[in-house]
Short mmCIF file of C-alpha atoms in Angstrom, two decimals:
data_model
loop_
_atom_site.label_atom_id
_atom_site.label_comp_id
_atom_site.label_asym_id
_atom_site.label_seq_id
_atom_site.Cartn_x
_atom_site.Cartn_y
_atom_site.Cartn_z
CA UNK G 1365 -3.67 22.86 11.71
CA UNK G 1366 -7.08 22.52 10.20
CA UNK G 1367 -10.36 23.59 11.75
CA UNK G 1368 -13.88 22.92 10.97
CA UNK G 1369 -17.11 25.21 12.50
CA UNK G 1370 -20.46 23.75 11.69
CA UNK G 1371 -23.04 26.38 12.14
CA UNK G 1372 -26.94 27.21 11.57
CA UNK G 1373 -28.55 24.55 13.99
CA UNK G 1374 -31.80 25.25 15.75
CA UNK G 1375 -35.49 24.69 16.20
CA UNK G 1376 -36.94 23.76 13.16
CA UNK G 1377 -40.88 22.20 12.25
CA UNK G 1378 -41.00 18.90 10.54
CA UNK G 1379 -41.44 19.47 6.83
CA UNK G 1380 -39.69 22.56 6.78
CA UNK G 1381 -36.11 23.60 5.82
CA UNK G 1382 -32.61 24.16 7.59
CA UNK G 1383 -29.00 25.22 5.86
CA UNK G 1384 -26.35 23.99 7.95
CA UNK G 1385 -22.57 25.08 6.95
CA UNK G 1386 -18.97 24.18 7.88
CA UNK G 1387 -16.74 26.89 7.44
CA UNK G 1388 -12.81 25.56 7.49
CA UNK G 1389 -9.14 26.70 8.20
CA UNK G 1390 -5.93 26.08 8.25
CA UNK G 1391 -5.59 23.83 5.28
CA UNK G 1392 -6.52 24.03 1.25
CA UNK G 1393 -9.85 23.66 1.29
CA UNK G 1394 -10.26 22.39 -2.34
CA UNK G 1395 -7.84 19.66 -2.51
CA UNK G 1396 -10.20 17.68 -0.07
CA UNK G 1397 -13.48 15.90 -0.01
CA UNK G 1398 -15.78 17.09 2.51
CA UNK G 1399 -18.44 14.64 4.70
CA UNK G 1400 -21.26 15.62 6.96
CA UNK G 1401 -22.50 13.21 9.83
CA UNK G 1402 -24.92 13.31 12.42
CA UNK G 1403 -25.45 11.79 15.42
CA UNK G 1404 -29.15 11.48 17.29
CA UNK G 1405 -29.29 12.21 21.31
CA UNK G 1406 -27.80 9.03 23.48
CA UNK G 1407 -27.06 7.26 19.89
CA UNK G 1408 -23.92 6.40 17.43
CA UNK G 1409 -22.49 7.96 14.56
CA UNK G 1410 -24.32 8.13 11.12
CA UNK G 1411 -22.54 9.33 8.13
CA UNK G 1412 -24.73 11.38 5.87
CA UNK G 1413 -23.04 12.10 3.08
CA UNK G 1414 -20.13 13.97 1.51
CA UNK G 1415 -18.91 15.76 -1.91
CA UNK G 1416 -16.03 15.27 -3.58
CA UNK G 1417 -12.86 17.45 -4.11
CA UNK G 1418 -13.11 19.65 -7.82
CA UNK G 1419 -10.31 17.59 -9.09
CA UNK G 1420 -12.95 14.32 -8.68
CA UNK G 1421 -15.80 16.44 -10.42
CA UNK G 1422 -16.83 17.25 -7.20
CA UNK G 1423 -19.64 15.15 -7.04
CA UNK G 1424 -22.04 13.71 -3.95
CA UNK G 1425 -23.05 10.74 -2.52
CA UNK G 1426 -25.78 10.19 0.68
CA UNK G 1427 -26.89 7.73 2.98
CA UNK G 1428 -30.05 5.87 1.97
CA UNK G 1429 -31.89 7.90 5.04
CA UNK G 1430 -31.53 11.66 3.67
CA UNK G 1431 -31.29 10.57 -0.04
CA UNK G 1432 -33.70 13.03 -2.32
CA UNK G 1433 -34.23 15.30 0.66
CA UNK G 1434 -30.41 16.64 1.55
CA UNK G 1435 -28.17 18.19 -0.64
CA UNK G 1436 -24.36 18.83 0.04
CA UNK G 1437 -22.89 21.81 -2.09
CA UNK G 1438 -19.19 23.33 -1.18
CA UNK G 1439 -18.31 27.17 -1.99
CA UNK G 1440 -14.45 26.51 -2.78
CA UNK G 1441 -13.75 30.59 -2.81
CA UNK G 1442 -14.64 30.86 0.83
CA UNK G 1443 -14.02 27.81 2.16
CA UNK G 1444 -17.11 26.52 3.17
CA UNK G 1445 -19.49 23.18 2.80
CA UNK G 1446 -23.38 23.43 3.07
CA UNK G 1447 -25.93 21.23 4.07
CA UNK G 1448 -28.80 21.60 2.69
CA UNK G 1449 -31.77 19.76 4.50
CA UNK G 1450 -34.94 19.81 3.34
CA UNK G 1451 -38.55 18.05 4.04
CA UNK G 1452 -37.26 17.55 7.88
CA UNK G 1453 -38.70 14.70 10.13
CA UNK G 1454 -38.33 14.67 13.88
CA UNK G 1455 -35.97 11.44 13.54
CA UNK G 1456 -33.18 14.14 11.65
CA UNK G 1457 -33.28 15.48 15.05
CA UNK G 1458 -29.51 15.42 16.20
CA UNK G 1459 -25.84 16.83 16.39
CA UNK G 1460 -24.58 17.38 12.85
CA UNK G 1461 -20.92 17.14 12.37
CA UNK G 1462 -18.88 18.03 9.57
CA UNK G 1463 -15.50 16.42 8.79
CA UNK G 1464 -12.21 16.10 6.32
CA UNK G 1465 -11.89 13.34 4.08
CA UNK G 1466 -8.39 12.16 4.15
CA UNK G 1467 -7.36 8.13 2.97
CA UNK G 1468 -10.84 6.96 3.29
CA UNK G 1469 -10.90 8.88 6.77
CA UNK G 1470 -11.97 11.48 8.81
CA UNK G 1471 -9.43 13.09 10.38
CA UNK G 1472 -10.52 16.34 11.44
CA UNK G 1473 -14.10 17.65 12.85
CA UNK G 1474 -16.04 20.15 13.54
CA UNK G 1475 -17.39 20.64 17.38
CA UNK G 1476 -20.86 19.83 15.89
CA UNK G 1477 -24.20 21.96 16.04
CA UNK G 1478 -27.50 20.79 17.43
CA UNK G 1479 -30.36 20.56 14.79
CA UNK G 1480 -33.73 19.88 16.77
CA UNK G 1481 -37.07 19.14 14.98
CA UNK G 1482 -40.33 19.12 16.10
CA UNK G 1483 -43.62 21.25 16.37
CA UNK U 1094 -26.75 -0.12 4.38
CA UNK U 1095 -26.69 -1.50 7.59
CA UNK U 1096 -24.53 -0.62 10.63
CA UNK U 1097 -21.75 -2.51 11.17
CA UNK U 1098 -21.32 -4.56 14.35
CA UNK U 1099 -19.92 -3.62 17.31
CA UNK U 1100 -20.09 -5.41 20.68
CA UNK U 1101 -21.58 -2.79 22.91
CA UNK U 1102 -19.18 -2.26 25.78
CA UNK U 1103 -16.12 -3.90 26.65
CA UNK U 1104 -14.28 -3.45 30.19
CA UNK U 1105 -10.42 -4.15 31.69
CA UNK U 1106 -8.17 -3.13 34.54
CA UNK U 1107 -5.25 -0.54 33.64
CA UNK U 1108 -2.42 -1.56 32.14
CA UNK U 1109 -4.74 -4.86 30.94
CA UNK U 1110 -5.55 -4.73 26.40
CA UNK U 1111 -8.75 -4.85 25.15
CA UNK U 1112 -10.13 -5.72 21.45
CA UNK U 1113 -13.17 -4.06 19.81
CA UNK U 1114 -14.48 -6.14 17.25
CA UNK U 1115 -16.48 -4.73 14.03
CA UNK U 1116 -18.56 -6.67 11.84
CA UNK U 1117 -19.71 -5.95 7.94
CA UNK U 1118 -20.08 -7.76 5.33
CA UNK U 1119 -17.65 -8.43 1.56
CA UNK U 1120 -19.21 -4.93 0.50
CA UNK U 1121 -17.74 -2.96 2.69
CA UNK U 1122 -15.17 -4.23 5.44
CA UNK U 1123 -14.40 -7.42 3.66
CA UNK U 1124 -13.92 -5.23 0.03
CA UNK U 1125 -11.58 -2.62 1.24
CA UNK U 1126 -9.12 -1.69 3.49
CA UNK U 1127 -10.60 1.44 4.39
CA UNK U 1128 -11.91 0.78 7.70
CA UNK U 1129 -11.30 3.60 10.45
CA UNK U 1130 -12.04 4.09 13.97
CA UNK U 1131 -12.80 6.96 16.02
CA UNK U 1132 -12.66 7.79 19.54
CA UNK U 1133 -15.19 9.65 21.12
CA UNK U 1134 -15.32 10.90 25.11
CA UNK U 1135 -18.87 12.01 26.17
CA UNK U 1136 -19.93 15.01 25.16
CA UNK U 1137 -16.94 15.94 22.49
CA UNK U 1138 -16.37 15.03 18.53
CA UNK U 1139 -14.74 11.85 17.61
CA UNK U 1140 -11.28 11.99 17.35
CA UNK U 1141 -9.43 9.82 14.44
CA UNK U 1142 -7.72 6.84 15.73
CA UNK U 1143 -6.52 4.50 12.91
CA UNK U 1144 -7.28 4.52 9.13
CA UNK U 1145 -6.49 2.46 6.42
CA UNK U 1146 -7.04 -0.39 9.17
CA UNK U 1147 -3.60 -0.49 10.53
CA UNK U 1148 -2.17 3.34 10.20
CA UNK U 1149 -2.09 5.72 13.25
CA UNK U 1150 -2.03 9.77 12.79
CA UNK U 1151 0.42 11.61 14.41
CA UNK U 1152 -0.27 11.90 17.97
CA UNK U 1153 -2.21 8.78 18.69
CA UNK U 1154 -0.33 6.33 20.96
CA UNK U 1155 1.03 3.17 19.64
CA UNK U 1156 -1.18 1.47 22.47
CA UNK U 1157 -3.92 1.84 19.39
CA UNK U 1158 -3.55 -0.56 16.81
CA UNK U 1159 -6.16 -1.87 13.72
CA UNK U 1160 -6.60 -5.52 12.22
CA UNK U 1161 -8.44 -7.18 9.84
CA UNK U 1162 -9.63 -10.48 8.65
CA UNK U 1163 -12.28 -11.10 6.33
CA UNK U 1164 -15.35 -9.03 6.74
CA UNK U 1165 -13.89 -8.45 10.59
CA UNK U 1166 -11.67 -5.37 11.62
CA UNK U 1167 -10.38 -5.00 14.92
CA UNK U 1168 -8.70 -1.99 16.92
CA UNK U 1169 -6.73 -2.95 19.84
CA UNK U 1170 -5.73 -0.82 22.99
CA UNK U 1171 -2.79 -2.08 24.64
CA UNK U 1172 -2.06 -0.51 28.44
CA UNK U 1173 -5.14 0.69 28.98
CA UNK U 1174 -5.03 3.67 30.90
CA UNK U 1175 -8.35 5.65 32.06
CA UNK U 1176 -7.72 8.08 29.57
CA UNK U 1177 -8.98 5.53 27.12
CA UNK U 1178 -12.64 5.77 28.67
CA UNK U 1179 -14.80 6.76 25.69
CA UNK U 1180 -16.96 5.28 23.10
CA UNK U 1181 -15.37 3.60 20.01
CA UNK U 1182 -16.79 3.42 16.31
CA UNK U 1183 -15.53 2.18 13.59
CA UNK U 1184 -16.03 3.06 9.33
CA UNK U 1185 -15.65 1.47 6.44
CA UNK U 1186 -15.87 2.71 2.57
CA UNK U 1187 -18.56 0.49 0.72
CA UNK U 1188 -18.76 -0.83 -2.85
CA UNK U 1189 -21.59 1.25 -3.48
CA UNK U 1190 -19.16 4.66 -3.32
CA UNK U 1191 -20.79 5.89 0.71
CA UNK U 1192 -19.42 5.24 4.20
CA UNK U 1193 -20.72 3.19 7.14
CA UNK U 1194 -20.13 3.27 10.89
CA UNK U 1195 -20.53 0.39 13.42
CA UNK U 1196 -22.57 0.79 16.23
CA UNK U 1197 -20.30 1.99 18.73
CA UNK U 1198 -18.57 0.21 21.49
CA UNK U 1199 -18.60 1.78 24.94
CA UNK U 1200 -15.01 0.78 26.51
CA UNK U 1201 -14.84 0.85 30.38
CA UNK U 1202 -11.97 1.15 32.53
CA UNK U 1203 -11.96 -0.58 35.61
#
């Protein structure tokens, strides 16, 4: 069955920079498009953005919100999506989650890790 | 892109059905039928429910099922059983290639 681990959260300063990744299992981890999400304390879901599979030129696309300052990269070799987040703001201040793209779907995630920001 | 609309909590007895509505517009919800909705207990990572607006994964009950009319998708719990105690969001693909999620609806079991 797959797995997803997010890791690299933590205590970051607005305007500085954080690489979060999401290191997967149990399935081929090319063959799928990969999305990251967040979610702020006590609020709903936000997708952020994802990147597409090699076989659709493995391409990105964000949400309005992180546009210009995140950057979504996958390392197909070992398995494993990045998110790159740069220029932080206290408001990016949340649980990020990563998750499998399957039919226009999520339907596996990661457990999440906490990215706080503030001075 | 804005959120699309949820109603934010919706309540019944056991054994009673409940319907979560979710609101977008003809550039996402009403374009596509690539809406989804998740399930997510306090505390824990959403869980997959239906995708495709009608189609179940392996493993969730058949209590769960999807709808859609116009710019309005639906997910339905039949039976509710405590169990089902957890927020509720809903996705849709959008014409402009990205996803969005509703707002989240917190379902309460009586």
């Amino acid at each position: 069955e797959a797995h997803l681990v997010e890791s690299g959260g933590g205590l970051v300063q607005p305007g500085r920079s954080l690489r979060l990744s999401c290191t997967a299992s149990g399935f081929t981890f090319g063959d799928y498009a990969m999305s990251w999400f967040r979610q702020a304390p006590g609020k709903g879901l936000e997708w952020v953005g994802f990147i597409r599979s090699k076989a659709y030129g493995g391409t990105t696309e964000y949400a309005a919100s992180v546009k210009g300052r995140f950057t979504i990269s996958r390392d197909d070799s070992k398995s494993i999506a990045y998110l790159q987040m740069n220029s932080l703001k206290t408001e990016d201040t949340a649980v990020y989650y990563c998750g499998r793209d399957s039919n226009f779907a999520f339907d596996y995630w990661g457990q999440g890790t906490l990215v706080t920001v503030s001075s | 892109q804005s959120a699309l609309t949820q109603p934010p909590s919706v309540s019944g007895s056991p054994g009673q059905s409940v319907t979560i509505s979710c609101t977008g517009t003809s550039s996402d919800v009403g374009s596509y039928n690539r809406v989804s909705w998740y399930q997510q207990p306090p505390g824990t990572a959403p869980k997959l429910m239906i995708y495709e607006v009608t189609n179940r994964p392996s493993g969730v009950p058949d209590r769960f099922s999807g709808s859609k009319s116009g710019n309005t998708a639906s997910l339905t719990i039949s039976g509710l059983q405590a169990e089902d105690e957890a927020d509720y969001y809903c996705s849709s693909y959008t014409s402009s290639s990205t996803y969005v999620f509703g707002s989240g609806t917190k379902v309460t079991v009586l």
